[in-house]
Each structure stands twice: as C-alpha cells, then as structure tokens.
C-alpha cells in the first residue's frame, strides 16, 4: 500500500471514529417554573388569581406539570364569598384560571423556608410536605420564578412561616449558580417595594435577570375591582406581563420587549429590572414555554380592554369597603360596612401608634426618633439586624402573615438598624410597648 493509500485510509478511519461536535449533541435543557401566591384571605383574591393565570400561561405553552411548582394558600376558589364556587378569574368577565392548576403546596405549607428548599432542589427537606416536588434543575436548564404578594423593604410576605428576606433569596440564587443548578434564571416579583429584593443584591454575572412591580420604596397597585365578587381581581404589573404573554409570539418576543411594554403600561409604579440585563435579548419562550410546541394549544384568555381602577396595594381593604358601601342597598348593610371601616381605621391607628412608641423607646432622644419616623428611603444594608427586628416585631406585636398593614411601617426598623441602634434596645422596646395582646390583630376587614 502506497503512502497516498495509507493516508486516505487513515483519514477515513479518523472521520468514522472522530468525536462529534459537542455543540451538536449538547443537552438543550428544560424549563422549570415556580409560582407563588404569598397571601391568604378573600380581600387578597388577586394574588392567587395572578398565580393561577401564570400557571395557565406556562401550561398552555407546553411546560409539563412535573416541572412546574405552584404554592398558594388555596382558600379563594371555594371560599364562601365566591359567587362562582370553584372558579377564579383574573379580570372582570374573564375566563376561569383555576381549573387544572396543580396545587403542590397549600395552606400552612406555603412558607419561605419551603420556597427556598423547593427553588434549590432540596428534595430531602420537602419529603412528606405537599407534593414533595422541587426544582430539580441542572446546568443546562432555565428557571422561571413568579412571586405575587405583599412586600416591605427587603422582604416579601408569606401566609405562614415568617417572611422571605432579600439576602436569603439572593444567597440562594448565588448558591444555585455556584452549584450549576441553572443555565439562566428569570424572576418576576409583584409586591410593594419589590425592587428592594434585588437592588444592589442580585449580581450581574450569574445569568439571573429580575423584574419587579415597583422600586425599593413605593407601592405596587391592585386593579380590576369586581362588583359581583366585591374584591380586586388582579395586580397591575402582573396582569400587564401576563396579558402580554397571552397575545405575543413568545418565540420571537424578548424579555426586554416584555419588560418595556410592562414598564410603559404600568403607569402606577416604577417597574424595575436587575441582574444580568444582557439576558433581555433572550426570547420569553425560553422561560414561559412556547405555545407552538403544543399540538393542541388551549384557547387564549380574553384580552378585551377593561378599566384598571387601580389602587395602591396598602389601600385595598379601604377601597373594597368603600366600593361595598357605595353598592349597599339597605341601612343594615350600610351600618355593618361603616363598622368595618371604623375597625380598619382603629387597627391602622393602633399600628401607627405602636410603631411610634417602639421607636421612641428605642432611641436616645426625640430628634433621632423623629428622623427615624420621617425618613422612608434608607437603603437596607444591615440585613442581620433588620431580619432579627422584623421577626421579633411579627412574633410580639403584629403578625405579618395575617395582617399586611404593619408592613408599611417596617421602614423604621431599616432606619434604626442603619443608625446602629442595638437590636436589644429594639426588642426591649417591643416587649414594653406590645405586650402579648397585639399579635393576632387582623386587618379589620372580613
């Protein structure tokens, strides 16, 4: 055999047995989704309606239930207040968004500890709780997180088990990045002051991108008051991104395009973005699924324009009662609603007075106390102090799991922590002011 023949033979062998291009056979990865509604109670109807709508979007777009985790209290669909039992809608005259929703974790299982374990794929920790399902994502997978509830500086609320703090969430995301538990992650957060969950906390180099309903020191807004159900059906930021996802071709529509349209149409608060902003060029379908991949796509939810009737989230209980008062038909009904309004006013005054007394008892003088009460835009940096103060306040003064109004006053603990007031001074003040009778004070609305 001549040299030329040998060379040709060896070339053929090399071609047959050569390693394939890894890019050709690379695992394209899967999409995993976590959807959380962090509240309970009929007046918070909108949060679970938002969460159910989000589920319908990813389900319609082909993401299988085994890769979707839903956490919600599940006390709305069959609530005695619901005029259409078993049906939940996300806009007036809207279609049902509750049917078919997987309810992996409900009631007292909807806690921040469980959420972090689920997100990080800690199946062992979730054994015997709910469905036990977790986000078992790997280095090639994409993760989409949608959270809807009340918030405050550096926290979002849950119906049980305390609050989710910003540093704990961001530590979990960074840990997942280090352990290669995702390729790309996108988070959509609906809550008051939700920007504080990521501002100066979410790194730009770990392939994580977040958008929030509000900046670090403003309210998000509820919308779509429904006369029949006597409550708000949605939240502005949430319905804007979901109604956008319902109508766009998500295979060509990018995260940045969705962000810009939501930012433009959410004119009630400042929609923000954080983390790796270069991810904005990615198509939305990489995180919410692609309806074109489904053989028989479900019918789209109606997007017929409806007036928002938006109100700041903290004012929802008051707005609901005012709507009910306007619609009241009998003197007895009107009197009952006025009593509820009075209870609501008294509860709010109690919270405000209690927090003021705590600040005055914790500080050295009236000048410092006044500064702490009147300053509302301090950046939270002392996370350990703040977490301890908030937990003590929730345990000894007002439960944040059942009463969202005290969340509006947590900024004073940010201020006290940043002014280096010892946590022992704060806890002593709370012991003195709160006693034991305040913990179960509810919202003042049925």
XYZ file of C-alpha atoms in Angstrom:
446
model
C 0.000 0.000 0.000
C 1.499 3.362 -1.021
C 1.810 6.392 1.188
C -1.145 8.025 -0.557
C -3.385 4.988 0.041
C -2.359 4.792 3.687
C -3.105 8.482 4.184
C -6.542 8.135 2.597
C -7.297 5.033 4.727
C -6.249 6.745 7.960
C -8.292 9.826 7.043
C -11.387 7.662 6.587
C -10.807 5.952 9.943
C -10.373 9.291 11.646
C -13.612 10.532 10.100
C -15.582 7.478 11.208
C -14.270 7.398 14.776
C -13.809 11.113 15.437
C -15.644 12.679 18.371
C -18.808 14.566 17.383
C -19.042 18.298 17.836
C -20.337 18.680 21.439
C -22.493 21.615 20.350
C -24.440 19.335 18.010
C -25.400 16.909 20.773
C -25.463 19.345 23.698
C -28.368 18.895 26.103
C -30.749 21.782 25.274
C -32.027 21.703 28.837
C -35.512 22.059 30.279
C -37.566 24.917 31.680
C -38.592 24.781 35.344
C -41.159 27.103 36.918
C -42.001 28.171 40.473
C -45.199 30.187 41.000
C -46.008 31.581 44.452
C -49.006 33.480 45.810
C -47.911 34.527 49.270
C -51.163 35.685 50.876
C -54.474 34.418 52.169
C -57.969 35.832 52.598
C -60.705 36.988 50.238
C -59.524 40.604 50.091
C -56.227 39.222 48.716
C -58.109 37.321 45.981
C -55.965 38.965 43.288
C -52.716 37.282 44.333
C -53.987 33.738 43.844
C -55.792 34.827 40.666
C -52.476 36.177 39.324
C -50.700 32.942 40.263
C -53.351 30.773 38.627
C -53.168 32.856 35.445
C -49.376 32.465 35.414
C -49.810 28.703 35.675
C -52.228 28.696 32.745
C -49.660 30.523 30.606
C -46.805 28.091 31.193
C -49.154 25.098 30.988
C -50.645 26.310 27.719
C -47.119 26.817 26.423
C -46.157 23.204 26.962
C -44.205 23.161 30.210
C -45.259 19.862 31.846
C -46.660 19.813 35.361
C -43.722 17.750 36.614
C -41.551 20.829 36.021
C -43.981 23.384 37.482
C -44.352 24.014 41.215
C -47.302 26.065 42.477
C -47.509 27.388 46.039
C -50.745 29.085 47.122
C -52.939 29.067 50.207
C -55.918 27.867 48.122
C -58.673 29.498 50.159
C -60.227 31.510 47.315
C -61.828 29.179 44.766
C -64.188 27.561 47.271
C -64.444 30.484 49.661
C -67.945 31.213 50.982
C -67.596 34.708 49.456
C -67.107 33.280 45.962
C -70.325 33.620 43.914
C -68.916 31.111 41.398
C -67.530 28.249 43.535
C -64.513 26.540 42.037
C -63.903 29.360 39.580
C -61.284 32.113 39.844
C -60.972 34.929 37.321
C -58.183 37.467 36.779
C -60.230 40.230 35.158
C -63.918 41.244 35.071
C -65.942 38.794 32.985
C -62.752 36.810 32.473
C -62.369 33.091 31.916
C -61.605 30.658 34.731
C -57.898 30.451 35.576
C -58.248 27.992 38.481
C -59.264 24.848 36.651
C -56.437 22.363 36.250
C -53.942 24.294 38.368
C -51.521 21.986 40.164
C -51.541 22.786 43.851
C -48.260 21.384 45.115
C -48.134 23.297 48.387
C -51.170 24.870 50.057
C -52.217 26.311 53.413
C -49.544 26.248 56.097
C -47.045 24.638 53.690
C -46.668 27.966 51.853
C -43.635 29.215 53.774
C -40.384 30.979 52.842
C -38.326 28.036 54.121
C -40.207 25.620 51.882
C -39.931 28.016 48.943
C -36.136 28.219 49.273
C -35.849 24.446 49.593
C -38.047 23.957 46.528
C -36.117 26.510 44.481
C -32.770 24.946 45.365
C -33.940 21.403 44.646
C -33.730 20.172 48.236
C -35.991 17.139 47.816
C -34.939 15.646 51.148
C -36.187 18.708 53.046
C -39.558 18.523 51.248
C -40.264 14.851 51.934
C -43.716 14.454 53.486
C -44.695 18.058 52.687
C -47.253 18.749 49.972
C -46.399 17.066 46.682
C -42.708 16.953 47.609
C -41.932 18.379 44.166
C -38.827 20.572 43.832
C -36.923 22.338 41.072
C -34.531 19.557 40.066
C -32.765 21.756 37.527
C -29.267 21.285 36.155
C -26.543 23.286 34.377
C -28.405 23.436 31.040
C -31.838 24.290 32.442
C -33.726 27.562 32.625
C -35.685 28.562 35.726
C -38.623 30.991 35.879
C -39.832 32.284 39.257
C -43.054 34.282 39.645
C -43.931 35.645 43.090
C -47.062 37.647 43.964
C -47.902 39.101 47.373
C -47.326 41.954 49.810
C -43.881 43.335 50.484
C -41.843 45.802 52.517
C -38.207 46.944 52.462
C -36.102 43.840 51.865
C -38.896 41.303 52.388
C -41.908 39.692 50.768
C -44.634 38.156 52.904
C -45.920 34.591 53.115
C -49.159 33.297 54.667
C -47.197 31.136 57.129
C -43.708 30.611 58.460
C -42.444 34.172 58.542
C -41.122 36.341 55.722
C -38.703 35.890 52.843
C -35.782 38.268 53.235
C -33.884 39.683 50.274
C -30.469 38.467 51.388
C -31.758 34.917 51.895
C -33.272 34.873 48.393
C -30.161 36.260 46.740
C -27.879 33.940 48.708
C -29.966 31.021 47.425
C -29.714 32.219 43.821
C -25.953 32.656 44.091
C -25.606 29.231 45.678
C -27.551 27.720 42.789
C -25.273 29.493 40.324
C -22.160 28.165 42.058
C -23.585 24.633 42.032
C -24.572 24.958 38.353
C -28.232 24.352 39.103
C -29.353 26.506 36.189
C -28.161 27.994 32.935
C -30.388 31.076 33.050
C -32.874 32.293 35.665
C -35.654 34.883 35.346
C -37.670 36.237 38.274
C -40.871 38.320 38.091
C -41.822 39.793 41.505
C -45.111 41.526 42.281
C -45.101 43.258 45.683
C -44.834 46.655 47.278
C -41.195 47.813 47.436
C -40.273 44.683 45.470
C -37.263 46.411 43.942
C -35.596 46.138 47.359
C -35.469 42.353 46.915
C -32.771 42.733 44.254
C -31.389 46.284 44.316
C -27.612 46.082 44.949
C -28.053 42.398 45.775
C -28.532 40.437 42.539
C -25.155 40.159 40.743
C -24.931 40.881 37.032
C -22.604 37.946 36.318
C -24.604 34.868 37.382
C -27.068 34.665 34.459
C -30.032 35.845 36.528
C -32.471 38.564 35.453
C -35.266 40.012 37.609
C -38.066 42.482 37.057
C -40.234 43.935 39.812
C -43.587 45.690 40.043
C -42.174 48.621 41.984
C -38.922 50.233 43.021
C -37.443 49.906 46.502
C -39.706 52.369 48.275
C -43.123 52.518 46.600
C -46.329 50.512 46.476
C -47.430 48.180 43.754
C -51.053 48.503 42.621
C -54.134 46.297 42.632
C -56.639 46.540 39.781
C -59.876 45.217 38.289
C -62.409 45.658 41.092
C -65.286 43.236 40.542
C -68.727 44.242 41.782
C -70.014 40.669 41.951
C -67.055 39.300 43.913
C -66.519 42.544 45.854
C -62.743 42.366 45.635
C -59.868 43.161 43.284
C -59.077 40.509 40.684
C -55.516 41.366 39.687
C -52.378 43.464 40.158
C -51.296 45.933 37.502
C -47.756 44.667 36.868
C -48.868 41.032 36.896
C -51.806 41.427 34.562
C -49.663 43.534 32.202
C -46.961 40.894 31.749
C -49.482 38.046 31.602
C -51.830 39.717 29.150
C -48.744 40.462 27.056
C -47.679 36.802 27.193
C -51.216 35.748 26.243
C -51.091 37.646 22.965
C -47.436 37.669 21.793
C -45.434 35.071 19.877
C -43.064 34.279 22.738
C -40.572 32.577 20.424
C -39.683 35.971 18.911
C -40.774 38.311 21.731
C -37.822 39.063 24.012
C -37.610 39.577 27.758
C -36.583 43.183 27.160
C -39.538 43.796 24.875
C -41.869 42.406 27.528
C -40.170 44.493 30.201
C -40.510 47.669 28.157
C -44.205 47.161 27.373
C -44.982 46.302 31.005
C -42.970 49.297 32.204
C -44.833 51.560 29.795
C -48.301 50.253 30.636
C -47.749 50.001 34.402
C -48.079 53.732 34.939
C -48.944 53.354 38.622
C -45.460 52.368 39.829
C -41.912 52.138 38.516
C -41.292 48.687 37.029
C -37.601 47.854 37.536
C -35.021 45.394 36.182
C -31.977 43.932 37.924
C -29.166 41.442 37.430
C -27.816 40.448 34.033
C -29.569 42.919 31.747
C -27.973 41.353 28.662
C -30.443 38.499 29.121
C -33.113 40.878 27.872
C -32.305 39.754 24.330
C -33.473 36.199 25.085
C -36.914 35.108 23.842
C -39.595 34.869 26.502
C -40.457 31.307 25.480
C -37.199 30.048 26.989
C -38.773 30.742 30.393
C -42.539 30.644 29.855
C -42.742 27.918 27.221
C -43.765 28.019 23.572
C -47.360 27.528 22.506
C -46.118 26.476 19.044
C -44.628 23.342 20.611
C -48.054 22.173 21.766
C -50.187 20.138 19.362
C -53.483 21.459 20.690
C -52.902 24.829 22.361
C -55.510 25.989 24.819
C -57.688 28.930 23.944
C -56.125 32.257 24.806
C -57.516 34.163 27.753
C -59.542 37.180 26.641
C -57.593 40.423 26.390
C -60.517 42.762 25.781
C -59.547 46.091 27.419
C -61.056 46.706 30.840
C -60.590 49.827 33.028
C -57.903 49.137 35.613
C -59.470 51.007 38.554
C -56.016 50.749 40.141
C -55.339 51.457 43.819
C -52.150 51.195 45.908
C -51.938 47.729 47.442
C -51.928 49.026 51.064
C -55.232 50.810 50.391
C -57.044 47.749 49.032
C -59.009 46.927 52.230
C -60.190 50.529 52.459
C -61.076 50.671 48.752
C -63.002 47.402 48.946
C -65.113 48.675 51.826
C -65.749 51.966 50.038
C -66.917 50.081 46.949
C -69.164 47.911 49.118
C -70.538 50.977 50.882
C -71.438 52.597 47.560
C -73.188 49.416 46.431
C -75.031 48.807 49.726
C -78.789 48.510 49.423
C -80.098 48.525 52.989
C -79.446 50.614 56.107
C -78.347 47.483 57.981
C -75.810 46.586 55.309
C -74.525 50.148 55.250
C -74.194 50.190 59.040
C -72.230 46.928 59.018
C -69.807 48.263 56.416
C -69.323 51.503 58.351
C -68.464 49.422 61.411
C -65.853 47.532 59.382
C -64.412 50.824 58.162
C -64.202 52.060 61.739
C -62.424 48.859 62.787
C -59.998 49.297 59.917
C -59.239 52.892 60.913
C -58.733 51.845 64.525
C -56.427 48.988 63.560
C -54.296 51.287 61.418
C -54.117 53.891 64.146
C -53.109 51.191 66.636
C -50.308 50.005 64.360
C -49.027 53.539 63.746
C -49.115 54.484 67.426
C -47.439 51.224 68.447
C -44.588 51.645 65.981
C -44.095 55.261 67.049
C -43.835 54.188 70.694
C -41.345 51.445 69.781
C -39.131 53.981 68.005
C -39.363 56.470 70.860
C -38.469 53.778 73.401
C -35.559 52.516 71.301
C -33.874 55.847 70.583
C -31.852 58.268 72.658
C -33.818 61.430 72.037
C -36.803 62.938 70.261
C -34.718 64.306 67.399
C -33.454 60.847 66.456
C -36.930 59.330 66.865
C -38.460 61.949 64.596
C -35.765 61.390 61.971
C -36.334 57.637 62.016
C -40.110 58.002 61.674
C -39.941 60.609 58.901
C -37.205 59.042 56.727
C -38.549 56.494 54.255
C -35.872 55.865 51.631
C -32.922 54.494 53.571
C -31.053 51.701 51.741
C -31.035 48.490 53.747
C -27.541 47.143 54.394
C -27.742 45.766 57.921
C -29.679 42.655 56.922
C -28.930 40.602 60.040
C -30.180 43.349 62.368
C -33.256 44.005 60.231
C -34.191 40.337 59.999
C -33.985 39.945 63.775
C -36.030 43.102 64.396
C -38.769 42.183 61.905
C -39.100 38.652 63.262
C -39.391 39.918 66.839
C -41.963 42.510 65.751
C -44.015 39.834 63.964
C -43.819 37.459 66.941
C -44.541 40.001 69.674
C -46.508 42.857 68.094
C -48.371 42.197 64.835
C -48.489 39.011 62.787
C -47.291 39.792 59.276
C -48.741 36.538 57.957
C -52.331 37.695 58.522
C -52.042 41.497 58.683
C -50.291 43.264 55.817
C -50.735 46.832 57.100
C -47.798 46.696 59.578
C -45.551 46.012 56.573
C -45.944 49.703 55.744
C -44.093 50.587 58.943
C -41.128 48.231 58.732
C -39.022 51.001 57.209
C -38.445 52.289 60.768
C -36.514 49.105 61.557
C -34.376 49.699 58.472
C -33.639 53.184 59.781
C -32.887 52.022 63.315
C -30.589 49.253 62.083
C -28.730 51.629 59.789
C -28.339 54.083 62.686
C -26.744 51.236 64.650
C -29.370 51.122 67.384
C -28.736 47.801 69.175
C -31.245 45.054 68.463
C -31.516 44.574 72.232
C -32.864 48.118 72.554
C -35.493 47.407 69.921
C -36.614 44.115 71.441
C -36.831 45.647 74.918
C -38.952 48.441 73.482
C -41.249 45.938 71.777
C -41.626 43.969 74.996
C -42.587 47.184 76.761
C -44.979 48.529 74.129
C -46.606 45.469 72.576
C -47.234 43.038 75.408
C -48.945 39.873 74.193
C -52.370 41.025 73.038
C -51.413 42.587 69.706
C -50.039 39.595 67.782
C -53.353 38.398 66.378
C -54.787 41.785 65.403
C -56.181 41.196 61.915
C -56.675 43.565 59.004
C -60.016 44.887 60.155
C -61.869 43.595 57.109
C -63.806 40.364 56.719
